[in-house]
Short mmCIF file of C-alpha atoms in Angstrom, two decimals:
data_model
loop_
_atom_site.label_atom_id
_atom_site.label_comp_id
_atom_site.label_asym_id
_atom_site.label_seq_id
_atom_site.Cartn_x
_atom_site.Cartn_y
_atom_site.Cartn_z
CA UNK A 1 14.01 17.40 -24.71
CA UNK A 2 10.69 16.33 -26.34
CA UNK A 3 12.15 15.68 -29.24
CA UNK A 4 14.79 13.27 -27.42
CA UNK A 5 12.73 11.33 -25.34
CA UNK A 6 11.00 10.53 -28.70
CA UNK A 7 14.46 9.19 -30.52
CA UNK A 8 14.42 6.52 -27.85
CA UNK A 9 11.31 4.77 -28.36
CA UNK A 10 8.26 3.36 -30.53
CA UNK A 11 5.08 4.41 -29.58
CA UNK A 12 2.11 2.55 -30.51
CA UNK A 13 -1.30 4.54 -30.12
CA UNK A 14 0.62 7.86 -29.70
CA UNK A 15 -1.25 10.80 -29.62
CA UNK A 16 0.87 13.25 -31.84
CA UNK A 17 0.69 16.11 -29.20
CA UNK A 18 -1.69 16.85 -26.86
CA UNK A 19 -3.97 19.95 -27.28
CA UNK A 20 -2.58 23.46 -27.04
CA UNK A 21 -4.89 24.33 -24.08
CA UNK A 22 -3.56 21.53 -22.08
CA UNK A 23 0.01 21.55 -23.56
CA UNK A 24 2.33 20.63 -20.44
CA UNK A 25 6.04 22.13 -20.29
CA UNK A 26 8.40 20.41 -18.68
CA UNK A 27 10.62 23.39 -16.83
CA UNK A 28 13.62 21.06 -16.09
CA UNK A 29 15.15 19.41 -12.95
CA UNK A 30 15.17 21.53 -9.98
CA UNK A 31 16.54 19.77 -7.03
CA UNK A 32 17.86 16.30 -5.92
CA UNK A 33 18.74 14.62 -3.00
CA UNK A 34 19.06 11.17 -1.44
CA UNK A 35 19.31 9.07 1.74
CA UNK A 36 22.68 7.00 2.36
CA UNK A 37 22.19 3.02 1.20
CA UNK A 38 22.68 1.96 4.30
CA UNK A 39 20.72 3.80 6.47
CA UNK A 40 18.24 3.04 9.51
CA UNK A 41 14.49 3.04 10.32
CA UNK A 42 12.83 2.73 13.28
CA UNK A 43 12.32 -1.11 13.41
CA UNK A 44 16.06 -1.91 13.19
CA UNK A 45 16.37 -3.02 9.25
CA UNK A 46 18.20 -0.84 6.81
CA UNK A 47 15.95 1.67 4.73
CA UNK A 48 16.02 0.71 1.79
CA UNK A 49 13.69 0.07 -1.53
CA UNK A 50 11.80 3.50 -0.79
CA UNK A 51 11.08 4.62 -4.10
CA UNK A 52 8.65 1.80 -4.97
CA UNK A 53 5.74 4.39 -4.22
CA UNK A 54 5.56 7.58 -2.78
CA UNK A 55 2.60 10.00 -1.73
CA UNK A 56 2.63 13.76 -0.35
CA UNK A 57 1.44 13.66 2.83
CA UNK A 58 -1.77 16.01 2.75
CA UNK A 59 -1.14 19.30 4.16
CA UNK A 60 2.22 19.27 4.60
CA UNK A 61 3.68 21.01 1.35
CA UNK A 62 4.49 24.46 2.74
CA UNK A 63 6.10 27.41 1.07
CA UNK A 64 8.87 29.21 3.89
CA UNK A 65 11.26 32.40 3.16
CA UNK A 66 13.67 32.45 0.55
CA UNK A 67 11.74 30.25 -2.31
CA UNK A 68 12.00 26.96 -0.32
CA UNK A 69 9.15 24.43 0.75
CA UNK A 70 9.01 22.05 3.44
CA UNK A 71 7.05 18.87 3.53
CA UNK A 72 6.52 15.40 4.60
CA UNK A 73 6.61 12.27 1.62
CA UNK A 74 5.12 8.89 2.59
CA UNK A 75 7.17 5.96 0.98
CA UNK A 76 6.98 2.62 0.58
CA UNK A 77 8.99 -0.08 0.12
CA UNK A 78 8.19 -3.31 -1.77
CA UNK A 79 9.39 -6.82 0.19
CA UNK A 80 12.70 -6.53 1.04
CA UNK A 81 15.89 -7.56 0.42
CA UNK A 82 15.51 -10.53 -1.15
CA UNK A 83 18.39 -12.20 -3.82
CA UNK A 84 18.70 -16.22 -3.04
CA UNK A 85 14.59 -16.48 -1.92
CA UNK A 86 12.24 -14.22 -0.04
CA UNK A 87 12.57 -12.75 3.24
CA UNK A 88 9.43 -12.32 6.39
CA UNK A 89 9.51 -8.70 6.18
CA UNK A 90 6.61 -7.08 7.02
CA UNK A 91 4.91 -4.58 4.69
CA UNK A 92 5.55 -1.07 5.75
CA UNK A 93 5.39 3.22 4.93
CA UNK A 94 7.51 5.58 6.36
CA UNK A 95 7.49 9.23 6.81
CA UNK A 96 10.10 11.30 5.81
CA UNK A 97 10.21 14.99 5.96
CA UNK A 98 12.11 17.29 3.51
CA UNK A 99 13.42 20.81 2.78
CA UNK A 100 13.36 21.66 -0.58
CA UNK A 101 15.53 24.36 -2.10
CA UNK A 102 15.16 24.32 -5.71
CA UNK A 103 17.51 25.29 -7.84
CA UNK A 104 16.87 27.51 -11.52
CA UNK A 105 20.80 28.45 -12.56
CA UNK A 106 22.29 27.39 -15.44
CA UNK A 107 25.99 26.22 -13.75
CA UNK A 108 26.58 23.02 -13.02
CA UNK A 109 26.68 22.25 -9.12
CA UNK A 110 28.70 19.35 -7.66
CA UNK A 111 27.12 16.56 -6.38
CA UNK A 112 27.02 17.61 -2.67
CA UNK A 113 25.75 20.84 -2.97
CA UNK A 114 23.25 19.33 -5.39
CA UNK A 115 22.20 17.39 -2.55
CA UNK A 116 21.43 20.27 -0.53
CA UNK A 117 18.81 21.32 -2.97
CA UNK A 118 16.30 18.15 -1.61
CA UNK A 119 17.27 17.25 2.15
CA UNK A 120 15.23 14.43 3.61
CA UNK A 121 14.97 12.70 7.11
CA UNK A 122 13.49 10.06 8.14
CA UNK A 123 10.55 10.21 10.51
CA UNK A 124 8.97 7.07 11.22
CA UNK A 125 7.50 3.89 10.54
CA UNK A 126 4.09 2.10 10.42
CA UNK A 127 3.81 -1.60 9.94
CA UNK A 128 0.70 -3.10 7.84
CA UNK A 129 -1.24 -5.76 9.80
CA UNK A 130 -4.58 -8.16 8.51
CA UNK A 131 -7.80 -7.54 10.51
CA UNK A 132 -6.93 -9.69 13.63
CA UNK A 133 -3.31 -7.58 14.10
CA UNK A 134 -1.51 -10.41 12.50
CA UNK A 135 1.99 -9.06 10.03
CA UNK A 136 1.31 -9.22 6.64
CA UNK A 137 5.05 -10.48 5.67
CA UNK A 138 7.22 -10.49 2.19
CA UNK A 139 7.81 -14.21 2.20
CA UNK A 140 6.05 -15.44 -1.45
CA UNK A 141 2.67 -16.70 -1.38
CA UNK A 142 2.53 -20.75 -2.47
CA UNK A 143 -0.99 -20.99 -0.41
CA UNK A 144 -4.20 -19.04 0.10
CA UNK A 145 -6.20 -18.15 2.93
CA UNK A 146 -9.64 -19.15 2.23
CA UNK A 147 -12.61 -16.79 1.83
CA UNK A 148 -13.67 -15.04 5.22
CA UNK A 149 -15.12 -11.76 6.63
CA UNK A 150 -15.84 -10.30 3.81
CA UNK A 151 -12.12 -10.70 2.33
CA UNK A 152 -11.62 -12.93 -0.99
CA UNK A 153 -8.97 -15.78 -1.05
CA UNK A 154 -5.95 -14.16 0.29
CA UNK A 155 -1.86 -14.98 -0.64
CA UNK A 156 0.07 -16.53 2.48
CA UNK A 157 3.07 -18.54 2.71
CA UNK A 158 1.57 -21.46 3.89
CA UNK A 159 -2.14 -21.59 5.68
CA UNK A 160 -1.13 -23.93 8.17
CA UNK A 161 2.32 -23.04 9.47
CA UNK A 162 2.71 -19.11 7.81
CA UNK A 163 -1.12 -18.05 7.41
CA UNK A 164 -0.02 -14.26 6.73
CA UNK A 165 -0.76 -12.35 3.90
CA UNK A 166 1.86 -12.10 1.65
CA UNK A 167 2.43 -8.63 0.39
CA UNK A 168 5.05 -7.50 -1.97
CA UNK A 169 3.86 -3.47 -1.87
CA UNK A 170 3.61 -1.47 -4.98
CA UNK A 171 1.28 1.64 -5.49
CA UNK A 172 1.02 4.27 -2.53
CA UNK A 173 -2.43 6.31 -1.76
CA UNK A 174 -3.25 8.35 1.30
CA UNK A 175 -7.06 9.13 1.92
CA UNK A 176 -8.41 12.48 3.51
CA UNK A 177 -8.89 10.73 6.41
CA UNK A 178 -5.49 8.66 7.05
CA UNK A 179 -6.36 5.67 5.89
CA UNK A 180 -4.32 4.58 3.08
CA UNK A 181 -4.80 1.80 -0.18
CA UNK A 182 -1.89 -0.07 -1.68
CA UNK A 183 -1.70 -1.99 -4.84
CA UNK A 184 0.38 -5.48 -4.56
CA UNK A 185 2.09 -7.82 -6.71
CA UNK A 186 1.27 -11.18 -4.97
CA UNK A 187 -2.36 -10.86 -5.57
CA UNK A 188 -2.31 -9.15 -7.46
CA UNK A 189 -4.76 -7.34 -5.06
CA UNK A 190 -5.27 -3.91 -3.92
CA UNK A 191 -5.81 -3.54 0.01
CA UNK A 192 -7.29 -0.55 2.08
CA UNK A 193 -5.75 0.21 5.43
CA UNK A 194 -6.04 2.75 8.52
CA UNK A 195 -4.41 5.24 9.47
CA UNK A 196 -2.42 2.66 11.88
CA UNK A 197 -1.85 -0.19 9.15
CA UNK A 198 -4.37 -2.10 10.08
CA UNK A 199 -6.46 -4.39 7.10
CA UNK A 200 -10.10 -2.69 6.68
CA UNK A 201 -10.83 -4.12 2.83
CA UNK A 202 -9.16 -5.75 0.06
CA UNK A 203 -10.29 -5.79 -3.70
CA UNK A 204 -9.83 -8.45 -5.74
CA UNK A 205 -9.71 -8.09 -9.91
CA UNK A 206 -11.49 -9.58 -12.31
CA UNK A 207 -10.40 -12.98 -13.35
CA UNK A 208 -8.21 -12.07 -15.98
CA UNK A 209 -6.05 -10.65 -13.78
CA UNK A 210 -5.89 -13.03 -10.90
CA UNK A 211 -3.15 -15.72 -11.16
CA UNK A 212 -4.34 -19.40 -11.50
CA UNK A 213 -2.89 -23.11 -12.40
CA UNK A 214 -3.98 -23.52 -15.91
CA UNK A 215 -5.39 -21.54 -18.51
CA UNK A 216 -4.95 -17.58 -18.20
CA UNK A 217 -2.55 -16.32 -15.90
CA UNK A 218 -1.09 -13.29 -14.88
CA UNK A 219 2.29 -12.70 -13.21
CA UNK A 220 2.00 -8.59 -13.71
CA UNK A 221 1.30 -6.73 -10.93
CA UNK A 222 -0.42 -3.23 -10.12
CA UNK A 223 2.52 -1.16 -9.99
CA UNK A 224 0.25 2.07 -10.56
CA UNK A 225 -2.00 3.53 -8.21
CA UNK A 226 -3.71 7.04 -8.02
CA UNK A 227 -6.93 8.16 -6.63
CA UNK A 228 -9.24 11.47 -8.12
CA UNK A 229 -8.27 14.25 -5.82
CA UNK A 230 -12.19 14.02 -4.06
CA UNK A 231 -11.06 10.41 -2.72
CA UNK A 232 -14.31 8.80 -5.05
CA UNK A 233 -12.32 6.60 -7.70
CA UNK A 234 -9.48 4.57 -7.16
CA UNK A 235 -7.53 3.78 -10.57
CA UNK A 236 -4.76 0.79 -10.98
CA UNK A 237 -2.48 -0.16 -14.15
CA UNK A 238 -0.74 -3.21 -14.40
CA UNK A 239 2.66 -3.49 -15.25
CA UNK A 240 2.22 -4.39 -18.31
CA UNK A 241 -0.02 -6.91 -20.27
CA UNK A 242 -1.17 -9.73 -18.46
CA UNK A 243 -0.10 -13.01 -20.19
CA UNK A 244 -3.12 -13.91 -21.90
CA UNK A 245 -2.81 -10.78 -23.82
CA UNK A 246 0.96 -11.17 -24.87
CA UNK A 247 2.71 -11.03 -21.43
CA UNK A 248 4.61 -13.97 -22.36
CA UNK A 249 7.12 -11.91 -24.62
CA UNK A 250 8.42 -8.64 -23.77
CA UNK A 251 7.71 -7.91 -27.72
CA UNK A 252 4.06 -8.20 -27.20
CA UNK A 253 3.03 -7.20 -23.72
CA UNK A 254 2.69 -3.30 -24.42
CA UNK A 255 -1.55 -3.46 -24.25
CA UNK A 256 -1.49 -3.12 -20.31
CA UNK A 257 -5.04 -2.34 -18.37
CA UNK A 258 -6.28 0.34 -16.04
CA UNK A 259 -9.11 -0.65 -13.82
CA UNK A 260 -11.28 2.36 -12.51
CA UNK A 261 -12.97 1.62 -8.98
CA UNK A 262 -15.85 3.69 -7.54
CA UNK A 263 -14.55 3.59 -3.93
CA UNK A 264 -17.11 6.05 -2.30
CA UNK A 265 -20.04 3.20 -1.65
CA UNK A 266 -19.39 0.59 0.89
CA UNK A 267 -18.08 -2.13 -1.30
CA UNK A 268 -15.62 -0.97 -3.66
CA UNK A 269 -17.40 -1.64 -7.83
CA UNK A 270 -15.33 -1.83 -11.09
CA UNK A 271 -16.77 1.14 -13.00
CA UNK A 272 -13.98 1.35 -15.76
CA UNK A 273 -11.35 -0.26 -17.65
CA UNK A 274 -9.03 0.94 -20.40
CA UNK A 275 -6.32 -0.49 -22.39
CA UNK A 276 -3.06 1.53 -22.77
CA UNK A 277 -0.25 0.85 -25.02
CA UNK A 278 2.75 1.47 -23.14
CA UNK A 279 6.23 2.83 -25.34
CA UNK A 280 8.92 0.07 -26.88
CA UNK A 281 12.66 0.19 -27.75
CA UNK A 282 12.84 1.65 -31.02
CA UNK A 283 15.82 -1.24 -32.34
CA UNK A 284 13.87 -4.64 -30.80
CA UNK A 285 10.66 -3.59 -29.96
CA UNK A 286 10.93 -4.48 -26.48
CA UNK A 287 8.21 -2.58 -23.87
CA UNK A 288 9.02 -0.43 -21.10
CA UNK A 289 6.75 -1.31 -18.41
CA UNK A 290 5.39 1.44 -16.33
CA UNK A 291 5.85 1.56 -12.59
CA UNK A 292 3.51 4.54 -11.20
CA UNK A 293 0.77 6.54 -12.43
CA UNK A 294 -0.62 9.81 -11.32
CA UNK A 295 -3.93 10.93 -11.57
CA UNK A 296 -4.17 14.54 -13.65
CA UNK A 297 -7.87 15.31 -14.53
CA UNK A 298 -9.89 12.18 -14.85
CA UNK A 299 -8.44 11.38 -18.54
CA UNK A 300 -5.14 12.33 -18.77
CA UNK A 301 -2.48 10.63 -16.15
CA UNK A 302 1.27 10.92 -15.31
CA UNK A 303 2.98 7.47 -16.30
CA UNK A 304 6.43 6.22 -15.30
CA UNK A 305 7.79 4.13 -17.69
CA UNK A 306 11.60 2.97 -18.40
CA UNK A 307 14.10 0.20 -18.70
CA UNK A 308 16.21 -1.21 -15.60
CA UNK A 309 19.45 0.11 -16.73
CA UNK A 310 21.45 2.54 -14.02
CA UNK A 311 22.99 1.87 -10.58
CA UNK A 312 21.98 -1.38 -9.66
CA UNK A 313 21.91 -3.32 -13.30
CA UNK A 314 24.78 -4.46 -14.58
CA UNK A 315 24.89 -1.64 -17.62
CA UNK A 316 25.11 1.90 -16.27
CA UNK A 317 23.63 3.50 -19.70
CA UNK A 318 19.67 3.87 -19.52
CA UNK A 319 18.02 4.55 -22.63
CA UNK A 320 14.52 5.13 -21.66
CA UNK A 321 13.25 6.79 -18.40
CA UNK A 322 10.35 9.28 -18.73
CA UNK A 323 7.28 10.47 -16.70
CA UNK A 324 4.78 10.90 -19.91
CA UNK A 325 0.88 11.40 -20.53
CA UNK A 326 -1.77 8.87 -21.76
CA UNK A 327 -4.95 9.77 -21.80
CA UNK A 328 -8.66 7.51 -21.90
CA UNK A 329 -10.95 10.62 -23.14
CA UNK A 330 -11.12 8.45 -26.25
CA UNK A 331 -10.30 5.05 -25.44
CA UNK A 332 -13.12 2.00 -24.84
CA UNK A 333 -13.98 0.91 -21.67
CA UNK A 334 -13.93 -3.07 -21.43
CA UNK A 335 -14.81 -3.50 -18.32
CA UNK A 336 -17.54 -5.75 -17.44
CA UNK A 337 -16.89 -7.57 -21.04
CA UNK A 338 -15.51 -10.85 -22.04
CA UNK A 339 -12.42 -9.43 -21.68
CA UNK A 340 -12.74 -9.83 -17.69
CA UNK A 341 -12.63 -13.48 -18.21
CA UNK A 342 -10.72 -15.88 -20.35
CA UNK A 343 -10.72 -13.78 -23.54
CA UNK A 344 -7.28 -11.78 -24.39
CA UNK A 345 -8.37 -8.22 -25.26
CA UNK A 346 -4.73 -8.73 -27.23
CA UNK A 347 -3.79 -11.77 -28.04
CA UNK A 348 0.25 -12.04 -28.72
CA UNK A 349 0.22 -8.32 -28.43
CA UNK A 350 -2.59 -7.52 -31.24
CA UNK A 351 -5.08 -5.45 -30.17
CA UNK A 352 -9.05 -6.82 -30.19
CA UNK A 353 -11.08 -5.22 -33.00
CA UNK A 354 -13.34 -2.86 -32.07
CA UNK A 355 -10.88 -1.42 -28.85
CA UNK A 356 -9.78 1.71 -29.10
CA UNK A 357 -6.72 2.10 -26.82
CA UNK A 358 -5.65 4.87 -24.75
CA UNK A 359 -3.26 7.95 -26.56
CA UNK A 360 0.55 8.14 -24.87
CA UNK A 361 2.47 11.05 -25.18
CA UNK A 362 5.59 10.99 -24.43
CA UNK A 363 7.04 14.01 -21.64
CA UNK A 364 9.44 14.14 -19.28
CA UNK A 365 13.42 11.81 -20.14
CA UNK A 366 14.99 11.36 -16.74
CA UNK A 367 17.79 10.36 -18.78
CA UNK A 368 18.66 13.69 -19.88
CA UNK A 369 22.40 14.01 -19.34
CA UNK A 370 22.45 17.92 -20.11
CA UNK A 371 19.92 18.36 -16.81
CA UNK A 372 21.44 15.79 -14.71
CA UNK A 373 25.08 17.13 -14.96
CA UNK A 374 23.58 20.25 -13.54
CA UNK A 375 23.26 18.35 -10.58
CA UNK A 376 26.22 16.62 -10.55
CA UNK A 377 24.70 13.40 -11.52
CA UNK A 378 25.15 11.38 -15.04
CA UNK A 379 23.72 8.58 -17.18
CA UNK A 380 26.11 5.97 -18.67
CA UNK A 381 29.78 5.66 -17.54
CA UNK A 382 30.94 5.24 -14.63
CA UNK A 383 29.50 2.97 -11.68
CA UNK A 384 29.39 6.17 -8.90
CA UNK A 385 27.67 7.72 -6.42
CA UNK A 386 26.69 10.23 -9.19
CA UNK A 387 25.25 7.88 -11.87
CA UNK A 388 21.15 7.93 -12.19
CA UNK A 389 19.78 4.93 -10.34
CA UNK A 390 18.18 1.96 -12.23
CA UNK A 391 14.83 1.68 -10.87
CA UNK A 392 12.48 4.34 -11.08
CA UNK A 393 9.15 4.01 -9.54
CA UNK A 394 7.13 6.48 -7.30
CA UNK A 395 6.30 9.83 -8.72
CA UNK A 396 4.04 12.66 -6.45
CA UNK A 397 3.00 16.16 -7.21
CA UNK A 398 2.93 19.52 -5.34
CA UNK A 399 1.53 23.04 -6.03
CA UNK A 400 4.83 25.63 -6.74
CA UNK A 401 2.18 27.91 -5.10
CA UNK A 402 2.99 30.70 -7.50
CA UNK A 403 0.25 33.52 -8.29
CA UNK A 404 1.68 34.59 -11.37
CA UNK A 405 2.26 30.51 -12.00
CA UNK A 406 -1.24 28.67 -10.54
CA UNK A 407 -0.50 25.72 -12.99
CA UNK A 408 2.99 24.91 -12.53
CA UNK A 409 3.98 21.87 -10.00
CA UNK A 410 6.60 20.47 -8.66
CA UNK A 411 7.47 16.26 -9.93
CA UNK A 412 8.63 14.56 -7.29
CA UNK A 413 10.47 11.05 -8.56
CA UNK A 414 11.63 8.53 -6.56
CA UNK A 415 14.11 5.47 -7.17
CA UNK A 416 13.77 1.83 -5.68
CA UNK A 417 17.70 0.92 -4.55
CA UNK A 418 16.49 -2.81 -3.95
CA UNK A 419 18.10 -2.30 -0.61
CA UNK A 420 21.15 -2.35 -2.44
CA UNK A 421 24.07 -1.97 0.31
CA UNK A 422 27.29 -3.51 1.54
CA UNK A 423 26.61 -2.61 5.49
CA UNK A 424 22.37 -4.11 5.57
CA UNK A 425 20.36 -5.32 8.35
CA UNK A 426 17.52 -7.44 7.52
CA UNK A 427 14.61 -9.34 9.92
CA UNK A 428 17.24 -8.95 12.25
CA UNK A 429 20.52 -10.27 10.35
CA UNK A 430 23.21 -8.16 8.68
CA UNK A 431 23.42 -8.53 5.29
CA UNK A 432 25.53 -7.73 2.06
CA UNK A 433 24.63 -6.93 -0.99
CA UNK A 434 25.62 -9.48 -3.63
CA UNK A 435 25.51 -6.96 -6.22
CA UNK A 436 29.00 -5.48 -4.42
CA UNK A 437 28.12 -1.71 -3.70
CA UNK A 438 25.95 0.52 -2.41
CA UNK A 439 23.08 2.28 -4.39
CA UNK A 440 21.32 5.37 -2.48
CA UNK A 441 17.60 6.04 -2.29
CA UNK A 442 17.54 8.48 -5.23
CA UNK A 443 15.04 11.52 -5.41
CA UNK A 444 14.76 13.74 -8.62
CA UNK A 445 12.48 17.14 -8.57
CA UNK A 446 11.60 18.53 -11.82
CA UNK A 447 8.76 21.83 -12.44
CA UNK A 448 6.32 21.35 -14.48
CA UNK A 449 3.45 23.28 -15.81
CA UNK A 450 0.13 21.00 -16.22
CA UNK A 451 -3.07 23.29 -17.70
CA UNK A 452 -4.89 20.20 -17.77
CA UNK A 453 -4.75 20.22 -13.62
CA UNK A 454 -7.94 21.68 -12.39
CA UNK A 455 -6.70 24.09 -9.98
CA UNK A 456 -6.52 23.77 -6.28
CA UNK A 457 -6.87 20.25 -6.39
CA UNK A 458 -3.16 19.67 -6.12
CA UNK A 459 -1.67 21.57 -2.97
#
């Protein structure tokens, strides 16, 4: 499958294979499952857009009789349905609990007893709030709330008649002790809350990355979030490039930047950041941004990249989603440099002398029609139930929990349905979807083995 994924794309910076001590094997797709387009949470408005990031809640991954696991996922969606303009919907997790079953034959299964192999249910809801108990809300941010308490500028609507913060949700981590950071697009900013959704910090970026009237700007946003397993460093990727350093053209905006925060001291410090060439389309050299990372050893990361083809685009034939590996052991760290200001560390998509990017190896296709027909699903063709979805974006791992197997893990993946669904509720009003059918919240499971994984800090 290796040897597919790579057929797809153009790698720039591409490690040739990763070392045979830390050689990862992708096993194959073991289960899938899926909530209904047009289902329910808690507040009323349809549950939708769940795949935009997705963490396993600590301590929940169990191993019953009979091979299967239990657990509970935390997902989050992004801002809501939104086609004509933005909608006040406030930023939000949910828990849902699952029973997975997975599945090693060879046969092909049809697609509803494929679904039994991943059953979820949603649990429940909590709402994100700023530091006075105010909703945070999806509407987009044409204002800022000035400086105060500690927080920088902040996104709202409007600071006289909408002073809320503006959150369009993207990255997902849960702390050992419930609180919980997310990584937005508005800001783009990265906020800190408790265990209840309420605001306790928010970290801005560097000045490259912060979007401004004139000069530089940046309209990428951290769509990857991860944290090391002991809860000290906090690391975000953008996107892709920012626009200074060739975001303007999807030809050029491959050098995107991961920013390394030591979180453990009161006030969160920028201790690291790394460029990393993301993959193009072989034919027109077009990048396929990333939309999660997961943290492996310190180095080496999971990366979700891919194209927006699938249920919910308007071409059902995807030729790049994958969950690969880049890695920073050898790459130079920037941070602190000009590079955090108004110089491009790639300017029209050529890299700075003297920076070293990050290595990406290319791992897991999601695409891979001989593993999803297993499961009754498909890539290309038809507009079903069955075909892949087109947005791919939270990714979480678990421990198979296997003595004769310590290093092999289960890949969670989760889809984004952009609350795709003819029967929605939204804010309070029902809803359509203009794109004219429904499109289910998608979830792929695939073992893995990872050597590079120090053991036990995965569960």
């Amino acid at each position: 499958m290796l040897a597919t994924v790579a057929l797809s794309i153009l790698l720039f910076g591409s490690s040739p294979a990763l070392s045979k001590a830390t050689d990862p094997v992708n096993k194959g797709l073991v289960a899938f499952g899926y909530i209904p387009a047009n289902a329910r949470e808690s507040t009323g408005d349809t549950l939708g857009g769940i795949g935009s990031a997705i963490a396993l809640k600590a301590g929940s991954f169990t191993k019953g009789k009979n091979g299967t696991f239990k657990g509970t996922l935390v997902v989050q969606p992004d801002r809501g349905y939104n086609v004509d303009e933005t909608v006040d919907y406030q930023g939000r997790q949910h828990y849902v609990n699952f029973v997975l079953k997975p599945y090693y034959g060879t046969a092909s299964l049809s697609f509803a007893d494929a679904a039994k192999t991943l059953q979820l249910s949603y649990k429940k809801t909590i709402l994100y709030k700023d530091r006075k108990g105010k909703a945070t809300t999806g509407l987009d941010p044409v204002s800022v709330r000035p400086a105060s308490g500690g927080d920088p500028i902040l996104p709202v609507p409007n600071v006289k008649t909408k002073n809320q913060i503006s959150l369009d949700s993207e990255g997902l981590v849960l702390s050992r002790d419930g609180s919980f950071w997310i990584s937005d697009e508005y800001g783009p900013y990265i906020y800190h809350f408790s265990e209840k959704g309420h605001l306790l910090d928010v970290i801005q970026p560097p000045p490259a990355v912060v979007p401004r009237i004139g000069g530089a700007v940046n309209f990428t946003s951290f769509e990857g979030l991860t944290a090391s397993p002991d809860g000290h460093k906090l690391y975000a990727m953008l996107q892709s490039s920012t626009m200074q350093d060739g975001g303007t053209d999807d030809t050029t905006s491959r050098n995107t930047r991961l920013f390394v925060y030591d979180i453990k001291r009161h006030v969160p410090k920028l201790i690291g950041e790394y460029v990393v060439p993301l993959p193009q389309t072989a034919k027109k050299h077009k990048t396929l941004a990333q939309s999660d990372i997961h943290y492996l050893d310190g180095h080496k990361f999971l990366v979700l990249s891919r194209d927006g083809h699938g249920n919910g685009d308007d071409e059902s034939q995807s030729d790049y989603k994958s969950v690969d590996i880049f890695d920073i052991s050898g790459a130079t760290d920037i941070h602190g440099a000009q590079y955090d200001n108004s110089t491009a560390v790639s300017p029209d998509g050529v890299l700075a002398a003297g920076v070293t990017p990050a290595t990406y190896t290319p791992f897991i296709s999601l695409i891979d029609n001989s593993q999803l027909n297993r499961f009754g699903l498909h890539n290309g063709g038809d507009f079903d139930q069955q075909l892949i979805a087109a947005k791919w974006e939270g990714t979480a791992l678990a421990s198979c929990q296997e003595s004769k197997y310590p290093d092999d893990y289960f890949l969670f993946v989760a889809a984004d349905n952009d609350f795709n669904t003819l029967d929605g509720t939204m804010v309070g009003q029902p809803y359509s979807t203009s794109y004219g059918k429904d499109v289910d919240n998608q979830f792929l499971v695939y073992r893995v083995t990872l050597p590079m994984v120090p053991r036990g800090s995965i569960h």
